[in-house]
Amino acid sequence: MQYIAPEKISDAVEALSQAKGSVHLLAGGSDLLVRMKGGFIEPDVVVDVKRIKSMGKIKKAGGGFSVGGAVSCAEMGDNDALKKAWPGVVEAAQLIGSDQIQGRCTVVGNMCNASPAADSVPALIAADAQAVIQGPKGERRISVAKFAKGPGQTSLKAKELVEAVELPKRPAKSGDAYLRFIPRTEMDIAVVSAAVSLTLGAKGVVREARVALGAVAPTAKLVPAAAKALIGSKLDDAALEKLAAACAAACAPIDDKRGTIKFRTRVASVLGRRAALIAYERAGGKL
Amino acid sequence: MSNESIPARFGSGQSVIRVEDRKLLEGSGSFTDDFQPDGQATLAFVRAPHAHARLRAIDTRAALEMPGVVAVYTGADLQAAGVKPLPGVADGWKRADGSPANAPARHPLAVDKVYFSGQPVCAVVADTPAIAAAACEAVLIDYDTLQSIADPVSALAGNAVRIVDGSSDNLCAEMRHGDAAAADAAFSQAAHIARLQLVNQRLAPSALEPRSVLAWMEDDRLTIRLSSQMPTGVRNTLAEPVLGMDADKIRVVVGDVGGGFGMKTGLYPEDAVVAFAARDTGRAVKWIATRSEELLSAVHGRDIQGSAEFALDADGRVLAYRIKTDADVGALVNPTGVAIQLMIGPWVATSIYDIPVIDFHYRAVLTNKAATGAYRGAGRPEAIYLTERLMDEAARVTGIDPAEIRRRNMITASQMPYRNPMAQTYDSGDFASILDQTLALADWHGFEARRTRSAGQHKWRGRGMAAFLEWTGGMMFEERVTMEVQADGMVDVMTALMPMGQGIATCFAQVAIDVLGIPIENIRISHGDTDRANGFGSAGSRSIFTGGSAVKVAAVELIEKSRQLAADQLECATADVEYGDGQFRIAGTDRTMGLFELAAGQPDRRIDIDSTSSVDDSTWPNGCHICEVEIDPDTGAVQVVSYVNVNDVGHVVNPVIVVGQLEGGAVQGIGQALQEHVIYDEAGQLQTGSFMDYTMPRALEGCVYQTQLDQSIPCKNNPLGVKGVGELGTIGATPAVANAVIDALLRGGADAGRVAQLQIPFTADKVWQVLRG
């Protein structure tokens, strides 16, 4: 196995282009190393991105934030400005694994792993985050909502990598929230999850909304009908009922020992509703 | 410097800081895998992928040819070398017709057939773990799969495939206790009948340190270093019965043990294979189980289902108790697993209640699953779960408050000693007093206000109680202790009790200090070496009342002997020599001599005593545990919000350790009530083969515990007045939490019929299914 640790993005792209055989990117390694140790994969080439300076930073960009592909979830939790603007995204990132794992794992890695149950992804989708992709043909951007194609599958082309994820500028009176349901109180994989991002207009009326669900379909998904249920409301019971119904309708989960289809569908509506209430409060709304 | 005497500071009754912890916290413990002898080889197992199959052919040639492979063994190889099956269930247990219990032979490696998925079939010994793993892949095994049996109901169907070839059914053993005719009469006259159908699910004990075995030969002696609660039992079973060796040719050494919970109480097939491989290859051979191997092939706990019913009079007094259960004991039956379900559980089934008539019928049923065995509580959690769930049901049936109906049925303090219908004699206990203390501590009568508060937060609150006792002991009451006063200022104490993390060394040192009066730093407790001490080991919450008592007796004998030696030195009569705080003194004078000074003056510079003593009988610790839960009706998630418990464990040697045992035990019981479950699919494949799917509880699944100890009722069967405490918390927690969940659901308006169907673990998914209505 060949291990390469480039210091520039261009070198990383070059390394990916030159690599023969199976090539894997290494950031925190919390997915990759586990799969290697378990004997599930045997990479020919590992490209470690942690020495690329631009990928190790959280930057203010275009009024929003750019979170580099090698930034750990713990570093996100230590960034007060990011936490203030996107508390839901940060709380999702900080639900992944244990403290030790959070010192290594990254949201870009979480996204690239493309698990339907990835904790940070619904929050990024609700935030309308963009993935910044570098490849042989230069830079391109894609909405995180469209990034995953199926379990373990992304829209990355050969020789491409995700340099960063960008969170947009936050208008005043905005808030987001992420909730998940697990069989334990901590350190587990979501059976169902929900993220909501809201911006309020005059008198606490919801002006903009995005709702995303995790672990209820092959990829985490945006649920426009759920968002629509909230827009124009002050989160009255009728709006919340519509939201819950839209969440349930969007679910196409699996049936397994961790949760039945009916249970996952029901809990998706419950979590959607609860996340909406938290986001609304964070946006300054009064119920 | 404190003015208090040394015993008042370090002796029993004090929360002395554990002497074990420093080394463990510094990472300098001595677990089996910490020993890496030169030339050590790794052993790995090829395990059966099927739950039930005939072995047609095994081809080990490719594996044997791989560089670095030392040996590859099959069951036939071991048989040819004279290795015999592990002791089975046929000797001690019977079927209904009086014939011996029925189960396949427990060959260390499969011979002819495999009986559960994960059973060891071949063993590879290689220079490194990587080579061993690769060689396991290269072993080719041809199986003829058979229909497999994954539950006791299908095991007992008339057309079920027979697990033991040629046998008439899949029953392993059964036992009846009590008087069926008297019970029938009581049920026919009963004013009320309370009846429940209950499942006590299969659990994985899950010690932090997996099974770990290292074996090597020195001349003609075999040494085995492993993680075990019973070094002598491992040696004796391995020696003549399995390897055909004299016991004195085998030395079993145990260092630190990272948890046992009962699953490290005997010889495992894997242990025998490692020992054989060391003898056969002449190499030091090591096997460290992976977590998945533990979940697949270490003994499981519980797994019993059936019906329990009370015949009650109009005032709620229990006239008769009927139990009929089937225990799923797996295929390669562990005799302990059968004893637990057919005998040990029944001993305590009537618990703290004065129930005149019993009719108990227990069966052990064969299935193609891993064997069950001892797991924290071992039979008592199963029995108390039935009794305490049924007591709450009786309260509902009669309309009597759950605390009141328990009180009406309790054995009173004036009935002690009390002989229960299973002929077990309780020496002491004041169950009504324990109940009253717990009701007060839990503010039982203030529940309605808390329920209203929870309802305001959209939560359903419920409360549950378990008032109960348990038996401790292992029926082995004799212990040998050697004690040596060294001239360098240390007292060495050697026992055969085997700590697995409980803090036994600290507690034994405290008991010795009560007599010797020397600082704790001057006492060294040793254990875990069959060349130095042999005995039953640690199981069934026996260590403190048997071993601790033996340490006290040995210390008293040591001082008696030393007083005579001191009298010689001080040139006075023995009767004039007083002892206290490490000093001998001629009474009424200022002439003294230190204990260690006295040792230094002896011909071999030490004073020693070899003491064997016995306690009179078992202990009967008891308690009342009251739990409150909140259910989120939208998701079915259950949270334990309050856990109050008052316990009678007799005198307490170290309160912090005892409270830790009770609260840690309660977390294990909560795990069973809410989330843990070993699940096999219909083909007998384990679905919970890692901690991803086997949901161990964490600290946050519990709550802040309120734990009290009532020390006013000492045990009368041992000189310390102590009662065992290792399992009490686990036994009480499962029914207390389960009763609270049932209470919350019924108060919240859930359908009673659906609630009656609900079986532990009460996962969010299952609770939500009930609520869905």
Tab-separated table of N, CA and C in Angstrom, chain B residues 673-771:
chain	number	residue	atom	x	y	z
B	673	ALA	N	-33.944	-4.724	31.436
B	673	ALA	CA	-35.339	-4.261	31.364
B	673	ALA	C	-35.602	-3.456	30.090
B	674	LEU	N	-34.612	-2.691	29.635
B	674	LEU	CA	-34.899	-1.730	28.568
B	674	LEU	C	-34.252	-2.006	27.217
B	675	GLN	N	-33.104	-2.679	27.175
B	675	GLN	CA	-32.478	-2.727	25.855
B	675	GLN	C	-31.689	-3.966	25.478
B	676	GLU	N	-31.046	-4.659	26.421
B	676	GLU	CA	-30.175	-5.762	26.007
B	676	GLU	C	-30.986	-6.970	25.528
B	677	HIS	N	-30.518	-7.608	24.464
B	677	HIS	CA	-31.210	-8.793	23.959
B	677	HIS	C	-30.307	-9.524	22.969
B	678	VAL	N	-29.964	-10.757	23.263
B	678	VAL	CA	-29.264	-11.598	22.290
B	678	VAL	C	-30.330	-12.167	21.360
B	679	ILE	N	-30.223	-11.830	20.080
B	679	ILE	CA	-31.251	-12.238	19.118
B	679	ILE	C	-30.650	-13.213	18.097
B	680	TYR	N	-31.324	-14.351	17.932
B	680	TYR	CA	-30.992	-15.279	16.844
B	680	TYR	C	-32.136	-15.241	15.827
B	681	ASP	N	-31.808	-15.410	14.549
B	681	ASP	CA	-32.900	-15.516	13.575
B	681	ASP	C	-33.390	-16.974	13.531
B	682	GLU	N	-34.363	-17.230	12.660
B	682	GLU	CA	-34.987	-18.559	12.647
B	682	GLU	C	-34.016	-19.652	12.232
B	683	ALA	N	-32.952	-19.282	11.523
B	683	ALA	CA	-31.964	-20.275	11.111
B	683	ALA	C	-30.889	-20.472	12.184
B	684	GLY	N	-31.065	-19.814	13.326
B	684	GLY	CA	-30.081	-19.968	14.394
B	684	GLY	C	-28.832	-19.115	14.188
B	685	GLN	N	-28.947	-18.082	13.345
B	685	GLN	CA	-27.812	-17.170	13.156
B	685	GLN	C	-27.930	-16.006	14.139
B	686	LEU	N	-26.813	-15.709	14.803
B	686	LEU	CA	-26.809	-14.625	15.782
B	686	LEU	C	-26.925	-13.272	15.069
B	687	GLN	N	-27.888	-12.482	15.490
B	687	GLN	CA	-28.105	-11.167	14.878
B	687	GLN	C	-27.441	-10.038	15.676
B	688	THR	N	-26.968	-10.377	16.849
B	688	THR	CA	-26.381	-9.354	17.712
B	688	THR	C	-24.933	-9.736	18.014
B	689	GLY	N	-24.119	-9.711	16.974
B	689	GLY	CA	-22.748	-10.192	17.088
B	689	GLY	C	-21.729	-9.108	17.390
B	690	SER	N	-22.191	-7.880	17.620
B	690	SER	CA	-21.266	-6.815	18.027
B	690	SER	C	-22.035	-5.837	18.909
B	691	PHE	N	-21.302	-4.914	19.512
B	691	PHE	CA	-21.966	-3.921	20.375
B	691	PHE	C	-22.760	-2.885	19.574
B	692	MET	N	-22.644	-2.946	18.247
B	692	MET	CA	-23.536	-2.119	17.423
B	692	MET	C	-24.982	-2.570	17.661
B	693	ASP	N	-25.190	-3.869	17.709
B	693	ASP	CA	-26.551	-4.400	17.782
B	693	ASP	C	-26.908	-4.952	19.149
B	694	TYR	N	-25.914	-5.335	19.944
B	694	TYR	CA	-26.197	-5.734	21.319
B	694	TYR	C	-26.026	-4.473	22.164
B	695	THR	N	-27.141	-3.917	22.605
B	695	THR	CA	-27.105	-2.572	23.187
B	695	THR	C	-26.863	-2.611	24.683
B	696	MET	N	-25.585	-2.522	25.038
B	696	MET	CA	-25.212	-2.426	26.448
B	696	MET	C	-25.693	-1.084	27.008
B	697	PRO	N	-26.099	-1.078	28.268
B	697	PRO	CA	-26.500	0.201	28.868
B	697	PRO	C	-25.278	1.075	29.135
B	698	ARG	N	-25.519	2.354	29.208
B	698	ARG	CA	-24.456	3.291	29.573
B	698	ARG	C	-24.921	4.055	30.800
B	699	ALA	N	-24.006	4.847	31.352
B	699	ALA	CA	-24.325	5.568	32.584
B	699	ALA	C	-25.579	6.405	32.411
B	700	LEU	N	-25.751	7.008	31.237
B	700	LEU	CA	-26.889	7.913	31.040
B	700	LEU	C	-28.221	7.187	30.935
B	701	GLU	N	-28.190	5.851	30.737
B	701	GLU	CA	-29.456	5.120	30.741
B	701	GLU	C	-30.033	5.069	32.155
B	702	GLY	N	-29.192	5.270	33.140
B	702	GLY	CA	-29.658	5.267	34.520
B	702	GLY	C	-30.025	6.677	34.949
B	703	CYS	N	-29.832	6.948	36.218
B	703	CYS	CA	-30.185	8.249	36.744
B	703	CYS	C	-29.340	8.438	37.988
B	704	VAL	N	-29.704	9.411	38.814
B	704	VAL	CA	-29.014	9.527	40.095
B	704	VAL	C	-29.684	8.539	41.049
B	705	TYR	N	-28.894	7.660	41.619
B	705	TYR	CA	-29.442	6.626	42.492
B	705	TYR	C	-29.447	7.121	43.933
B	706	GLN	N	-30.441	6.702	44.674
B	706	GLN	CA	-30.423	6.909	46.127
B	706	GLN	C	-30.343	5.522	46.750
B	707	THR	N	-29.197	5.231	47.336
B	707	THR	CA	-28.938	3.888	47.837
B	707	THR	C	-28.640	3.953	49.324
B	708	GLN	N	-29.381	3.181	50.093
B	708	GLN	CA	-29.132	3.133	51.539
B	708	GLN	C	-28.883	1.697	51.983
B	709	LEU	N	-28.090	1.596	53.046
B	709	LEU	CA	-27.764	0.282	53.604
B	709	LEU	C	-28.273	0.244	55.040
B	710	ASP	N	-29.070	-0.767	55.344
B	710	ASP	CA	-29.516	-0.965	56.729
B	710	ASP	C	-28.620	-2.051	57.333
B	711	GLN	N	-27.755	-1.641	58.257
B	711	GLN	CA	-26.778	-2.595	58.808
B	711	GLN	C	-27.248	-3.198	60.134
B	712	SER	N	-28.538	-3.025	60.440
B	712	SER	CA	-29.003	-3.443	61.767
B	712	SER	C	-29.395	-4.914	61.833
B	713	ILE	N	-29.292	-5.639	60.712
B	713	ILE	CA	-29.757	-7.033	60.695
B	713	ILE	C	-28.620	-7.930	60.212
B	714	PRO	N	-27.590	-8.143	61.045
B	714	PRO	CA	-26.428	-8.915	60.596
B	714	PRO	C	-26.790	-10.366	60.285
B	715	CYS	N	-26.039	-10.960	59.362
B	715	CYS	CA	-26.203	-12.375	59.073
B	715	CYS	C	-25.705	-13.192	60.258
B	716	LYS	N	-26.421	-14.254	60.565
B	716	LYS	CA	-26.052	-15.075	61.724
B	716	LYS	C	-25.187	-16.267	61.336
B	717	ASN	N	-24.907	-16.414	60.050
B	717	ASN	CA	-24.219	-17.626	59.593
B	717	ASN	C	-22.720	-17.453	59.396
B	718	ASN	N	-22.191	-16.257	59.658
B	718	ASN	CA	-20.744	-16.070	59.494
B	718	ASN	C	-20.244	-15.043	60.504
B	719	PRO	N	-18.960	-15.124	60.869
B	719	PRO	CA	-18.449	-14.267	61.955
B	719	PRO	C	-18.419	-12.784	61.609
B	720	LEU	N	-18.462	-12.424	60.338
B	720	LEU	CA	-18.461	-11.003	59.987
B	720	LEU	C	-19.866	-10.404	60.026
B	721	GLY	N	-20.886	-11.255	60.016
B	721	GLY	CA	-22.257	-10.742	59.977
B	721	GLY	C	-22.615	-10.129	58.633
B	722	VAL	N	-21.835	-10.480	57.592
B	722	VAL	CA	-22.062	-9.879	56.270
B	722	VAL	C	-22.979	-10.770	55.430
B	723	LYS	N	-23.631	-10.140	54.458
B	723	LYS	CA	-24.418	-10.875	53.455
B	723	LYS	C	-23.856	-10.489	52.084
B	724	GLY	N	-23.864	-11.421	51.151
B	724	GLY	CA	-23.309	-11.159	49.818
B	724	GLY	C	-24.040	-10.023	49.120
B	725	VAL	N	-23.308	-9.258	48.298
B	725	VAL	CA	-23.940	-8.086	47.686
B	725	VAL	C	-23.728	-8.003	46.171
B	726	GLY	N	-22.942	-8.924	45.619
B	726	GLY	CA	-22.532	-8.769	44.216
B	726	GLY	C	-23.670	-8.785	43.213
B	727	GLU	N	-24.765	-9.421	43.521
B	727	GLU	CA	-25.813	-9.606	42.515
B	727	GLU	C	-27.132	-8.923	42.863
B	728	LEU	N	-27.220	-8.402	44.079
B	728	LEU	CA	-28.502	-7.885	44.580
B	728	LEU	C	-29.079	-6.780	43.681
B	729	GLY	N	-28.216	-5.847	43.256
B	729	GLY	CA	-28.694	-4.709	42.458
B	729	GLY	C	-29.282	-5.151	41.138
B	730	THR	N	-28.636	-6.127	40.501
B	730	THR	CA	-29.111	-6.616	39.201
B	730	THR	C	-30.460	-7.315	39.343
B	731	ILE	N	-30.586	-8.089	40.424
B	731	ILE	CA	-31.807	-8.864	40.637
B	731	ILE	C	-33.006	-7.934	40.851
B	732	GLY	N	-32.790	-6.863	41.610
B	732	GLY	CA	-33.901	-5.960	41.911
B	732	GLY	C	-34.284	-5.035	40.771
B	733	ALA	N	-33.282	-4.641	39.972
B	733	ALA	CA	-33.537	-3.558	39.019
B	733	ALA	C	-34.476	-3.971	37.895
B	734	THR	N	-34.294	-5.186	37.358
B	734	THR	CA	-35.108	-5.551	36.187
B	734	THR	C	-36.606	-5.526	36.509
B	735	PRO	N	-37.063	-6.207	37.578
B	735	PRO	CA	-38.502	-6.117	37.864
B	735	PRO	C	-38.949	-4.719	38.303
B	736	ALA	N	-38.107	-3.974	39.018
B	736	ALA	CA	-38.528	-2.638	39.463
B	736	ALA	C	-38.778	-1.742	38.257
B	737	VAL	N	-37.853	-1.786	37.281
B	737	VAL	CA	-37.998	-0.941	36.090
B	737	VAL	C	-39.172	-1.443	35.237
B	738	ALA	N	-39.254	-2.772	35.065
B	738	ALA	CA	-40.335	-3.319	34.236
B	738	ALA	C	-41.695	-2.978	34.843
B	739	ASN	N	-41.820	-3.115	36.163
B	739	ASN	CA	-43.087	-2.770	36.811
B	739	ASN	C	-43.426	-1.292	36.622
B	740	ALA	N	-42.388	-0.440	36.631
B	740	ALA	CA	-42.638	0.991	36.450
B	740	ALA	C	-43.132	1.294	35.041
B	741	VAL	N	-42.553	0.614	34.053
B	741	VAL	CA	-42.981	0.849	32.668
B	741	VAL	C	-44.424	0.385	32.488
B	742	ILE	N	-44.743	-0.805	33.015
B	742	ILE	CA	-46.116	-1.326	32.907
B	742	ILE	C	-47.088	-0.358	33.593
B	743	ASP	N	-46.695	0.133	34.764
B	743	ASP	CA	-47.535	1.067	35.518
B	743	ASP	C	-47.778	2.342	34.710
B	744	ALA	N	-46.707	2.866	34.095
B	744	ALA	CA	-46.843	4.102	33.313
B	744	ALA	C	-47.782	3.881	32.138
B	745	LEU	N	-47.642	2.739	31.482
B	745	LEU	CA	-48.481	2.465	30.317
B	745	LEU	C	-49.947	2.339	30.717
B	746	LEU	N	-50.206	1.633	31.811
B	746	LEU	CA	-51.601	1.427	32.219
B	746	LEU	C	-52.208	2.743	32.721
B	747	ARG	N	-51.434	3.505	33.496
B	747	ARG	CA	-51.948	4.803	33.951
B	747	ARG	C	-52.197	5.736	32.774
B	748	GLY	N	-51.338	5.637	31.744
B	748	GLY	CA	-51.473	6.514	30.579
B	748	GLY	C	-52.644	6.131	29.696
B	749	GLY	N	-53.209	4.955	29.936
B	749	GLY	CA	-54.395	4.565	29.178
B	749	GLY	C	-54.106	3.582	28.061
B	750	ALA	N	-52.905	2.987	28.044
B	750	ALA	CA	-52.621	1.994	27.009
B	750	ALA	C	-53.524	0.782	27.212
B	751	ASP	N	-53.760	0.066	26.127
B	751	ASP	CA	-54.651	-1.088	26.153
B	751	ASP	C	-54.059	-2.209	27.025
B	752	ALA	N	-54.812	-2.644	28.028
B	752	ALA	CA	-54.286	-3.607	29.000
B	752	ALA	C	-53.908	-4.932	28.338
B	753	GLY	N	-54.669	-5.325	27.336
B	753	GLY	CA	-54.366	-6.578	26.638
B	753	GLY	C	-53.018	-6.510	25.929
B	754	ARG	N	-52.777	-5.356	25.281
B	754	ARG	CA	-51.496	-5.183	24.587
B	754	ARG	C	-50.347	-5.087	25.587
B	755	VAL	N	-50.599	-4.402	26.698
B	755	VAL	CA	-49.552	-4.262	27.724
B	755	VAL	C	-49.162	-5.650	28.250
B	756	ALA	N	-50.149	-6.522	28.408
B	756	ALA	CA	-49.874	-7.859	28.942
B	756	ALA	C	-48.985	-8.664	27.992
B	757	GLN	N	-49.031	-8.335	26.703
B	757	GLN	CA	-48.212	-9.050	25.725
B	757	GLN	C	-46.759	-8.583	25.708
B	758	LEU	N	-46.535	-7.395	26.247
B	758	LEU	CA	-45.214	-6.768	26.138
B	758	LEU	C	-44.175	-7.540	26.954
B	759	GLN	N	-43.049	-7.850	26.344
B	759	GLN	CA	-41.985	-8.583	27.047
B	759	GLN	C	-40.690	-7.777	27.025
B	760	ILE	N	-39.900	-7.921	28.095
B	760	ILE	CA	-38.605	-7.241	28.131
B	760	ILE	C	-37.702	-7.797	27.030
B	761	PRO	N	-36.807	-6.945	26.500
B	761	PRO	CA	-36.542	-5.558	26.870
B	761	PRO	C	-37.588	-4.599	26.305
B	762	PHE	N	-37.945	-3.613	27.124
B	762	PHE	CA	-38.940	-2.624	26.716
B	762	PHE	C	-38.267	-1.540	25.887
B	763	THR	N	-37.913	-1.895	24.648
B	763	THR	CA	-37.285	-0.915	23.753
B	763	THR	C	-38.340	0.092	23.315
B	764	ALA	N	-37.865	1.232	22.828
B	764	ALA	CA	-38.782	2.280	22.365
B	764	ALA	C	-39.718	1.725	21.301
B	765	ASP	N	-39.166	0.951	20.389
B	765	ASP	CA	-39.966	0.395	19.305
B	765	ASP	C	-41.123	-0.448	19.860
B	766	LYS	N	-40.807	-1.344	20.833
B	766	LYS	CA	-41.847	-2.224	21.381
B	766	LYS	C	-42.883	-1.436	22.178
B	767	VAL	N	-42.435	-0.486	22.979
B	767	VAL	CA	-43.374	0.316	23.773
B	767	VAL	C	-44.282	1.105	22.837
B	768	TRP	N	-43.674	1.637	21.779
B	768	TRP	CA	-44.463	2.413	20.829
B	768	TRP	C	-45.505	1.542	20.125
B	769	GLN	N	-45.145	0.281	19.843
B	769	GLN	CA	-46.123	-0.635	19.224
B	769	GLN	C	-47.346	-0.803	20.123
B	770	VAL	N	-47.107	-0.869	21.437
B	770	VAL	CA	-48.223	-0.994	22.381
B	770	VAL	C	-49.089	0.266	22.342
B	771	LEU	N	-48.426	1.422	22.289
B	771	LEU	CA	-49.162	2.692	22.336
B	771	LEU	C	-49.956	2.944	21.067
